[in-house]
CSV table of C-alpha atoms and ligand atoms in Angstrom, one decimal:
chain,number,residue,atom,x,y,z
O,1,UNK,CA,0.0,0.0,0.0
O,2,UNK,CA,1.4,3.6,-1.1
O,3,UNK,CA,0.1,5.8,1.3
O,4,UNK,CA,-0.1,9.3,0.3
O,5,UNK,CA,-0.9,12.7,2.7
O,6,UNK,CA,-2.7,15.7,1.0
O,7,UNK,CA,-0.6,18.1,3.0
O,8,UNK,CA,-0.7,21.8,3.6
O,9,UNK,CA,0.0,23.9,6.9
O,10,UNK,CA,-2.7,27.1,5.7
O,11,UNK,CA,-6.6,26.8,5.4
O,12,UNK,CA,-8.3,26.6,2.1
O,13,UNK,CA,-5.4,25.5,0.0
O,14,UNK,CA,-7.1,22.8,-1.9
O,15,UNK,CA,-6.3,19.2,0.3
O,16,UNK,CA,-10.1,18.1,0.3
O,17,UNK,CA,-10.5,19.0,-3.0
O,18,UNK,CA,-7.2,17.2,-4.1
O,19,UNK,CA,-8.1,14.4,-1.6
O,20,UNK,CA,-11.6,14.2,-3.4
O,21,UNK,CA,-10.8,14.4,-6.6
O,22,UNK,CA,-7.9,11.9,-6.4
O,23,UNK,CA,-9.5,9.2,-4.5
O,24,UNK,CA,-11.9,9.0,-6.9
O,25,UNK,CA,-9.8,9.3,-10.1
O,26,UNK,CA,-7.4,6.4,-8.7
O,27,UNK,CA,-11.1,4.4,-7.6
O,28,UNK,CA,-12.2,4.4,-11.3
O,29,UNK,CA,-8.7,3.5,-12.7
O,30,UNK,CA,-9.1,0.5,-10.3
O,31,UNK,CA,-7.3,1.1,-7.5
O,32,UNK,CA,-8.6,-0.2,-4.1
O,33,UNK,CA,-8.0,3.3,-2.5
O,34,UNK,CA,-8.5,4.0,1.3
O,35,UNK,CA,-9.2,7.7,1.7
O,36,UNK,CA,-8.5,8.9,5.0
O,37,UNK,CA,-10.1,11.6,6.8
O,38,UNK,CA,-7.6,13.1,9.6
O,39,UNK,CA,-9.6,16.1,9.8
O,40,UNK,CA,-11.6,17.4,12.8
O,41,UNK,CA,-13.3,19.7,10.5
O,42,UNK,CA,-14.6,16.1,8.6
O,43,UNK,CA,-15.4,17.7,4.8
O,44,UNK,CA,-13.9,14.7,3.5
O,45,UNK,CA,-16.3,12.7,5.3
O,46,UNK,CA,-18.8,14.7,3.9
O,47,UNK,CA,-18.0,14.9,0.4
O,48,UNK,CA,-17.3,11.1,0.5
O,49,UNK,CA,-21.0,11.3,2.1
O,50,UNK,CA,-20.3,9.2,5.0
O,51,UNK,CA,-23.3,8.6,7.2
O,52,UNK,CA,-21.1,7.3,10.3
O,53,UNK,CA,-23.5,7.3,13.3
O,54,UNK,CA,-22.1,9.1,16.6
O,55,UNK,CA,-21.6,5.5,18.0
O,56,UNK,CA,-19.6,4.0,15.2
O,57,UNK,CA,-15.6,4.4,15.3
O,58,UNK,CA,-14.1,6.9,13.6
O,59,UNK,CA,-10.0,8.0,12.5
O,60,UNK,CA,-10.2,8.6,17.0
O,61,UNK,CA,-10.7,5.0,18.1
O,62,UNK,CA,-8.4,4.1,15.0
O,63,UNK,CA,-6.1,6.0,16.5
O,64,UNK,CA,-6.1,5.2,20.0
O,65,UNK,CA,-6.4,1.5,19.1
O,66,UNK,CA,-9.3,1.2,21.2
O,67,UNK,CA,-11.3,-0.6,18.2
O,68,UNK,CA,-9.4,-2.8,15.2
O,69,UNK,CA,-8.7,-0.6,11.9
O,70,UNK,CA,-10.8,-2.7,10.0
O,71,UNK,CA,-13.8,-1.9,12.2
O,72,UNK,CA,-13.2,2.0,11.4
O,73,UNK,CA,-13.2,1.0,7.4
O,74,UNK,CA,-16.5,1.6,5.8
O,75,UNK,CA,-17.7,1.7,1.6
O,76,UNK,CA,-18.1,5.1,0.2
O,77,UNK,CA,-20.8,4.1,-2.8
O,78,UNK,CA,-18.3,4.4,-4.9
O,79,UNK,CA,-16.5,1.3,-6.7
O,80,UNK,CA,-13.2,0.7,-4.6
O,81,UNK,CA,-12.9,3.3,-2.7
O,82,UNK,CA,-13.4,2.9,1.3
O,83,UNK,CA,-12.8,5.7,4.0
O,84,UNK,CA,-11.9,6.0,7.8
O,85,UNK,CA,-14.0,9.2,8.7
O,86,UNK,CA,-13.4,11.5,11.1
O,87,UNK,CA,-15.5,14.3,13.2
O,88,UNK,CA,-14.6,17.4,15.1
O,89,UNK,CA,-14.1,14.9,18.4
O,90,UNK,CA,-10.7,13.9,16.4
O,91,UNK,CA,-9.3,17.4,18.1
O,92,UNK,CA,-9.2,15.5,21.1
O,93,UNK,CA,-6.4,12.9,19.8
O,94,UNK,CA,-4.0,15.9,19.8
O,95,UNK,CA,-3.4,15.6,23.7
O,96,UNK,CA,-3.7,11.6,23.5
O,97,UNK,CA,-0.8,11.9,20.5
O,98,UNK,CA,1.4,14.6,22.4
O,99,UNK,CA,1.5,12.2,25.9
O,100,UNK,CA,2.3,8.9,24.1
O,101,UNK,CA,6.2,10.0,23.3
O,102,UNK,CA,5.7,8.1,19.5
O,103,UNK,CA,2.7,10.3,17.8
O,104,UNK,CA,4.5,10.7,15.0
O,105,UNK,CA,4.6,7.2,14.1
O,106,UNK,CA,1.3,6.3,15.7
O,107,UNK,CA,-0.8,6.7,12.3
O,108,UNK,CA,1.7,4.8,10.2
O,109,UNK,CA,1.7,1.8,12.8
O,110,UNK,CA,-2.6,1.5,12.4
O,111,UNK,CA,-2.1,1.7,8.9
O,112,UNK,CA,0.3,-0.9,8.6
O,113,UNK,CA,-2.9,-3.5,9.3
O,114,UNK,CA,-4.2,-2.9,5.5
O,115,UNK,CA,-0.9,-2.9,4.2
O,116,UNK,CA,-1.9,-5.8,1.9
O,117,UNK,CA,-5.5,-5.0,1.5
O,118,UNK,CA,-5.4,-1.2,-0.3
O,119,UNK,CA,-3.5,-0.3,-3.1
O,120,UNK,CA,-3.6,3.3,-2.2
O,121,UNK,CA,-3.7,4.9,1.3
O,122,UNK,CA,-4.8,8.7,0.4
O,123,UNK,CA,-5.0,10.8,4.0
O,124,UNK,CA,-6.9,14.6,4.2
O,125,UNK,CA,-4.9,16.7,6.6
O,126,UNK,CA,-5.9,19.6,8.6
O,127,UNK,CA,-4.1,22.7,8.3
O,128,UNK,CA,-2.5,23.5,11.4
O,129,UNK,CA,0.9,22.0,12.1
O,130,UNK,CA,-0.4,19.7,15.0
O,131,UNK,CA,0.4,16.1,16.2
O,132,UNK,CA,-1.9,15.0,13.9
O,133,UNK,CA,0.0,16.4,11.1
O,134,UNK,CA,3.0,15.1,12.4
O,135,UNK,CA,1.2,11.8,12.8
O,136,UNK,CA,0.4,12.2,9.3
O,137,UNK,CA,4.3,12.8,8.0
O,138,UNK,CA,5.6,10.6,9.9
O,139,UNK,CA,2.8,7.4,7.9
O,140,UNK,CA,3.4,9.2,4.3
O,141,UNK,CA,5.8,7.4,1.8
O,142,UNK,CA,5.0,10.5,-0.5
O,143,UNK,CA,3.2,14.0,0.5
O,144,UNK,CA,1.8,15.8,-2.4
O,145,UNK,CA,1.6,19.6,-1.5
O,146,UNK,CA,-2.0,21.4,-2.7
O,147,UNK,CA,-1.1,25.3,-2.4
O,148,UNK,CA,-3.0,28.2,-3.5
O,149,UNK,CA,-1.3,30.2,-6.4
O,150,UNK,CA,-1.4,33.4,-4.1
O,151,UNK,CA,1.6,34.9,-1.7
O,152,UNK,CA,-0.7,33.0,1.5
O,153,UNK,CA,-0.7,29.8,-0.4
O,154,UNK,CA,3.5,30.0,-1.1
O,155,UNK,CA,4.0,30.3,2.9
O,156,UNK,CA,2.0,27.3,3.0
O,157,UNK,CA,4.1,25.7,0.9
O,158,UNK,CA,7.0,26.9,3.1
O,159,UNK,CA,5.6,25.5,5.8
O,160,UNK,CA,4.3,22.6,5.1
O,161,UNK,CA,8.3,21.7,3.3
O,162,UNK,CA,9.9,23.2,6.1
O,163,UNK,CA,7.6,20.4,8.9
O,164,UNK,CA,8.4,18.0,6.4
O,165,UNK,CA,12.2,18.1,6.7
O,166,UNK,CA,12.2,18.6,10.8
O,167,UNK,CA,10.5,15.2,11.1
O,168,UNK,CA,12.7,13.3,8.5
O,169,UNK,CA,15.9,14.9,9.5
O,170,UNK,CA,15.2,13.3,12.6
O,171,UNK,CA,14.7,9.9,11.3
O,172,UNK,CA,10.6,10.3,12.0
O,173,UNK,CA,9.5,10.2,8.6
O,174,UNK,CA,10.7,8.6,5.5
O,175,UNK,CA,8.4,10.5,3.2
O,176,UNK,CA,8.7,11.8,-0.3
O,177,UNK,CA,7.6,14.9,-1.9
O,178,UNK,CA,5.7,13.9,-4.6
O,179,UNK,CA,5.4,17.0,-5.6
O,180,UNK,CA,3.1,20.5,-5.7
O,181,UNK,CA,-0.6,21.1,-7.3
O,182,UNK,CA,-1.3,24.6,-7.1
O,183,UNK,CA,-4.8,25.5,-6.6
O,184,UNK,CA,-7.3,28.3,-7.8
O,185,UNK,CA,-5.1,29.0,-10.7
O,186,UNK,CA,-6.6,32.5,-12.2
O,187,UNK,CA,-7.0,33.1,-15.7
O,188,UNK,CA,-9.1,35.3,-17.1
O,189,UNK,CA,-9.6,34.5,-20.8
O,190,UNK,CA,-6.8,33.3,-22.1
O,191,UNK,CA,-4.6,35.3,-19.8
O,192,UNK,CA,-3.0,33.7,-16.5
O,193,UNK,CA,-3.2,36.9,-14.0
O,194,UNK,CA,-0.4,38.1,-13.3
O,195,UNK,CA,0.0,36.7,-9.4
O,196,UNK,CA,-1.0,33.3,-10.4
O,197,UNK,CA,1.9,33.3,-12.9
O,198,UNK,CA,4.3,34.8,-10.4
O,199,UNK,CA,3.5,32.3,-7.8
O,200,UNK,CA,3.9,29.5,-9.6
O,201,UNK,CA,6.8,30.5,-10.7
O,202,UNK,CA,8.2,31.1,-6.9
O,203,UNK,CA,6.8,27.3,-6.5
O,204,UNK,CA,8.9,26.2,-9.3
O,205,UNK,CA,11.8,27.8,-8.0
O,206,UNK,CA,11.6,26.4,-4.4
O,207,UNK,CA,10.8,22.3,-5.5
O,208,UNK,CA,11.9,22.3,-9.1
O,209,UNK,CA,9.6,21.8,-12.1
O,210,UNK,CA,9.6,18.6,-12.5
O,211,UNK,CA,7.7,18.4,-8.8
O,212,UNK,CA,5.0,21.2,-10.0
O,213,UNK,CA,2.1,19.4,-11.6
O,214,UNK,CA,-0.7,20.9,-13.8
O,215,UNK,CA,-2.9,23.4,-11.3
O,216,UNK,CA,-6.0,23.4,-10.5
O,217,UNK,CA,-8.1,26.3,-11.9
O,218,UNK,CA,-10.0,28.8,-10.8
O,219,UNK,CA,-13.3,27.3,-11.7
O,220,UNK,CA,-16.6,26.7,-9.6
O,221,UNK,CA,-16.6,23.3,-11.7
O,222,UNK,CA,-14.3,21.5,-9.3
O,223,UNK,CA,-16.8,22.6,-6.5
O,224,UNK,CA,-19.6,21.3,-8.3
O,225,UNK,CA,-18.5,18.1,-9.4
O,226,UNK,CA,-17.7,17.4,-5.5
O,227,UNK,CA,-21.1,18.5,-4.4
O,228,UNK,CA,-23.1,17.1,-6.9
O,229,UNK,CA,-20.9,13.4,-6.9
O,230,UNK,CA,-20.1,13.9,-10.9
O,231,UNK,CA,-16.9,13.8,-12.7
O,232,UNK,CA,-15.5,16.7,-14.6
O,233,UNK,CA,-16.1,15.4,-17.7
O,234,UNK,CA,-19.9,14.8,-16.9
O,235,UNK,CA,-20.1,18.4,-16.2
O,236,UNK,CA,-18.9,19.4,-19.6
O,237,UNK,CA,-15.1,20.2,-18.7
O,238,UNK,CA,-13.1,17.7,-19.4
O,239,UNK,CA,-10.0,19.7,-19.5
O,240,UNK,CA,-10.1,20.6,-15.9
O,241,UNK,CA,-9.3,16.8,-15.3
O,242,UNK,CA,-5.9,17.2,-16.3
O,243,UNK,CA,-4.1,17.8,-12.6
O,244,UNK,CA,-5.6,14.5,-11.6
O,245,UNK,CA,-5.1,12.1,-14.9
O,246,UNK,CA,-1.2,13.4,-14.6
O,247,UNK,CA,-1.0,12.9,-10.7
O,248,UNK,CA,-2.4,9.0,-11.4
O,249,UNK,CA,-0.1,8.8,-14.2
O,250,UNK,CA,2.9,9.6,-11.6
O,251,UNK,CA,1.3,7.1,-9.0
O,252,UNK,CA,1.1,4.5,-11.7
O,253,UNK,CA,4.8,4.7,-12.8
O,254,UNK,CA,5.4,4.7,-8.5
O,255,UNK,CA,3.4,1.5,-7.6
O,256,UNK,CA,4.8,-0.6,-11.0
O,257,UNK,CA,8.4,0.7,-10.0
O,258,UNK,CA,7.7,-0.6,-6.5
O,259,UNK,CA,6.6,-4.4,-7.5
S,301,ATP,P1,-9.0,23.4,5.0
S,301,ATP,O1,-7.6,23.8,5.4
S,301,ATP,O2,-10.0,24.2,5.6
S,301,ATP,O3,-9.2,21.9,5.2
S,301,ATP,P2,-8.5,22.8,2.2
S,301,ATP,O4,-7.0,23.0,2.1
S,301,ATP,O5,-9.0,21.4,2.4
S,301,ATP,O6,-9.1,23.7,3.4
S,301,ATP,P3,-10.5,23.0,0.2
S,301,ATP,O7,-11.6,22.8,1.2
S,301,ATP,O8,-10.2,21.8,-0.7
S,301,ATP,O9,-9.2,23.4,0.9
S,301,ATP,O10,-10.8,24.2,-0.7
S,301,ATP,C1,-11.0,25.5,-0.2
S,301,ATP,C2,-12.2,26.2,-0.8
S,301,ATP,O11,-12.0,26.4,-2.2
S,301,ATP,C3,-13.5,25.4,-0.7
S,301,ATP,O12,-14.5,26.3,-0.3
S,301,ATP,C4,-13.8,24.9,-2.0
S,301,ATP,O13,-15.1,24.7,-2.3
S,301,ATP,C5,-13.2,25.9,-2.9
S,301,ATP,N1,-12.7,25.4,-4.2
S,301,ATP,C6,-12.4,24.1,-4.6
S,301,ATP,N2,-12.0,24.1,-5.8
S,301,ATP,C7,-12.0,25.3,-6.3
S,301,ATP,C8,-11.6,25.9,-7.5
S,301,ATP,N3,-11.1,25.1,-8.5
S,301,ATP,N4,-11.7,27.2,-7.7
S,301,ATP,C9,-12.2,28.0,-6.7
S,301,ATP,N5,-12.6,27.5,-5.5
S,301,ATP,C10,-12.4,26.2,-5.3
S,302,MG,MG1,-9.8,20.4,4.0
C-alpha cells in the first residue's frame, strides 16, 4: 500500500478537493483506495457522504487502538474506494498523541494493518501543524503539496516543506515529496493573471519543475463536481481533469516501480 498525505500547513489551500478528486480518479482506474479523513473539520467525510453514526468508530478510536482498523473502514458508494471518517471529536487525539512520546509514528503503525488490502492509502490533513500532522508525516511514503497560487498559499508551501524536513531529519518520517498542485489558478480568458503566474513560478523555483504538476483552476466546476458526486467530464469540462489524470499517471509509474 502507497500511502499518500494531501498536506498543507494554511486553510483553504485545496487538500479536500485534491483528496476528493484523487480518490476517486485512482477508484475508477481501479485502484482499491483508502481515503483517509484526519480532519476534525470532517469535509472529506462529507464529500465522500459518510453517514457514520455518533456510535460508530471513527479515525479517533483508530487511532487510540481502542477498536481494530478494519472496524473504522466503511464503503463510500463508490466502486473501490473505502474511508476512515473523522469528526470534530478527532481534536481530542491531539493531547492523546502529544503524551504517548511516539505520535509521530502512531498513524503509520494503524495503517500498517491494510498494508496488503489497499493499493492506495490517500489521507486529508488539517491545516495547522499539530500532532496530527505530524502523525500524518511521519505514515506518508510521499506527501503531495496542494497550495494556492497566491503569496498566502506560497507560505503554505513553506511550511508545510519546512515540517516536512524537521520530522525526517530526525529519522521520523521517510516520506517523499511527490510533488506541488497549485490550486485556484486565475486566468481570465486566455490570460493567467499576473499573481498566479508569479507564484507559480516562486513554487517552481523552491521544488523544481519537475515536482509542479498541472494546477487546478480557478473554476466553480471542481466545487460542483464534488457536491453534486459527478466527474468533470460529466459536467462538460473535461479539460479541468488534467491535474488529476497526470497525478495518477505519476502514482502508476510509483506502484509498477515498487513491484
Ligand atoms: P482546509 O484547510 O479548511 O481543510 P482545504 O485545504 O482542504 O481547506 P478545500 O476545502 O479543498 O481546501 O478548498 C477551499 C475552498 O475552495 C472550498 O470552499 C472549495 O469549495 C473551494 N474550491 C475548490 N476548488 C476550487 C476551484 N477550482 N476554484 C475555486 N474554488 C475552489
Ligand atoms: Mg480540508
Amino acid at each position: 500500500m502507497l500511502t499518500i498525505a494531501c498536506l498543507s500547513l494554511s486553510g483553504g489551500q485545496g487538500k479536500t478537493t485534491t483528496a476528493v478528486l484523487l480518490a476517486k480518479s485512482l477508484a475508477q482506474k481501479g485502484y482499491t483506495v483508502l481515503a483517509v479523513d484526519a480532519d476534525p473539520q470532517s469535509n472529506l467525510s462529507t464529500f465522500l457522504e459518510s453517514d457514520v453514526g455518533e456510535e460508530m468508530p471513527t479515525l479517533l478510536e483508530v487511532f487510540k487502538g481502542t477498536v481494530a482498523i478494519a472496524d473504522g473502514i466503511y464503503a463510500t458508494g463508490i466502486d473501490h474506494l473505502f474511508l476512515i471518517p473523522s469528526d470534530d471529536a478527532l481534536d481530542t487525539v491531539q493531547d492523546y498523541l502529544s503524551s504517548s512520546g511516539v505520535g509521530a509514528m502512531l498513524l503509520g503503525k494503524r495503517l500498517e494493518a491494510m498494508k496488503t488490502v489497499f493499493d492506495i492509502c490517500l489521507i486529508d490533513s488539517p491545516p495547522q501543524r499539530s500532532q496530527i500532522c505530524k502523525s500524518i508525516i511521519g505514515a506518508a511514503h510521499q506527501i503531495l503539496i496542494p497550495c494556492e497560487a497566491t503569496v498566502k498559499g506560497y507560505g503554505s508551501l513553506v511550511r508545510t516543506l519546512d515540517a516536512i524536513k524537521e520530522l525526517t531529519e530526525i529519522g521520523v518520517s521517510q516520506a517523499q515529496l511527490l510533488g506541488v498542485i497549485p490550486f485556484r489558478d486565475r486566468w481570465v480568458g486566455n490570460n493567467q493573471t499576473h499573481e498566479s503566474r508569479m507564484c507559480i513560478q516562486e513554487m517552481i523555483t523552491e521544488v523544481g519543475k519537475e515536482l509542479v504538476f498541472p494546477s487546478i483552476r480557478e473554476s466553480e466546476r471542481y466545487k460542483q463536481a464534488i457536491s453534486q458526486g459527478k466527474t468533470l467530464s460529466a459536467l462538460g469540462a473535461p479539460e479541468l481533469e488534467s491535474p488529476f489524470e497526470t497525478l495518477v499517471q505519476h502514482l502508476t509509474a510509483i506502484i509498477e516501480d515498487n513491484h
